[in-house]
Amino acid sequence: MTPQNENFARDVQALVLSMPVAQLLQLRFERIEPGEVDLCLPYQESLSFRPGQLQATPVFAIADFAAVSAAGTLLPTGWFNATIDCSIKYLAPADGETLLARGRVIQASKLLTVARADVFSRKAGRELLCATMLATARNLAPAQ
């Protein structure tokens, strides 16, 4: 996939990490490529369902951020996007030391981008798939 913005990595990272919820979750980017994003969320007791296991909300949030950020890497300079639809399936407990979400674009167009995110629980050097999301993002031009 070919980016339309040569500064896509910097711009996507700056936009996401400026959001208060991303700061609350302590998200960090591990990888940003055209149409692909890897995001990490450290385990936090304040986000847990029970000791050692994250609640579903942060799992959903990192999946959404990863999928829509991957879509954002393909936008022209100044454009942004927003989730308009998504479906998530929880497959295993999110009980790792960190969560890793791998967002990947499936199909990009001018108006809509469809992307997916797989969320892995990382513990003791191993990854376990704990959720998968399919998301649609609406691509929005800058205000004129």
PDB file of N, CA and C in Angstrom, residues 51 100 108 132:
ATOM      1  N   PRO A  51      -8.049  -9.091  39.417  1.00  0.00           N
ATOM      2  CA  PRO A  51      -6.582  -9.013  39.433  1.00  0.00           C
ATOM      3  C   PRO A  51      -5.942  -9.852  38.323  1.00  0.00           C
ATOM      4  N   LEU A 100      -0.982  -6.355  22.742  1.00  0.00           N
ATOM      5  CA  LEU A 100      -0.464  -5.916  21.458  1.00  0.00           C
ATOM      6  C   LEU A 100      -1.604  -5.997  20.459  1.00  0.00           C
ATOM      7  N   ALA A 108      -9.074   0.115   1.187  1.00  0.00           N
ATOM      8  CA  ALA A 108      -9.106   1.567   1.373  1.00  0.00           C
ATOM      9  C   ALA A 108      -9.715   2.231   0.147  1.00  0.00           C
ATOM     10  N   THR A 132     -10.466 -10.174  18.178  1.00  0.00           N
ATOM     11  CA  THR A 132     -10.300  -9.738  16.789  1.00  0.00           C
ATOM     12  C   THR A 132     -11.435  -8.777  16.442  1.00  0.00           C
TER      13      THR A 132
END
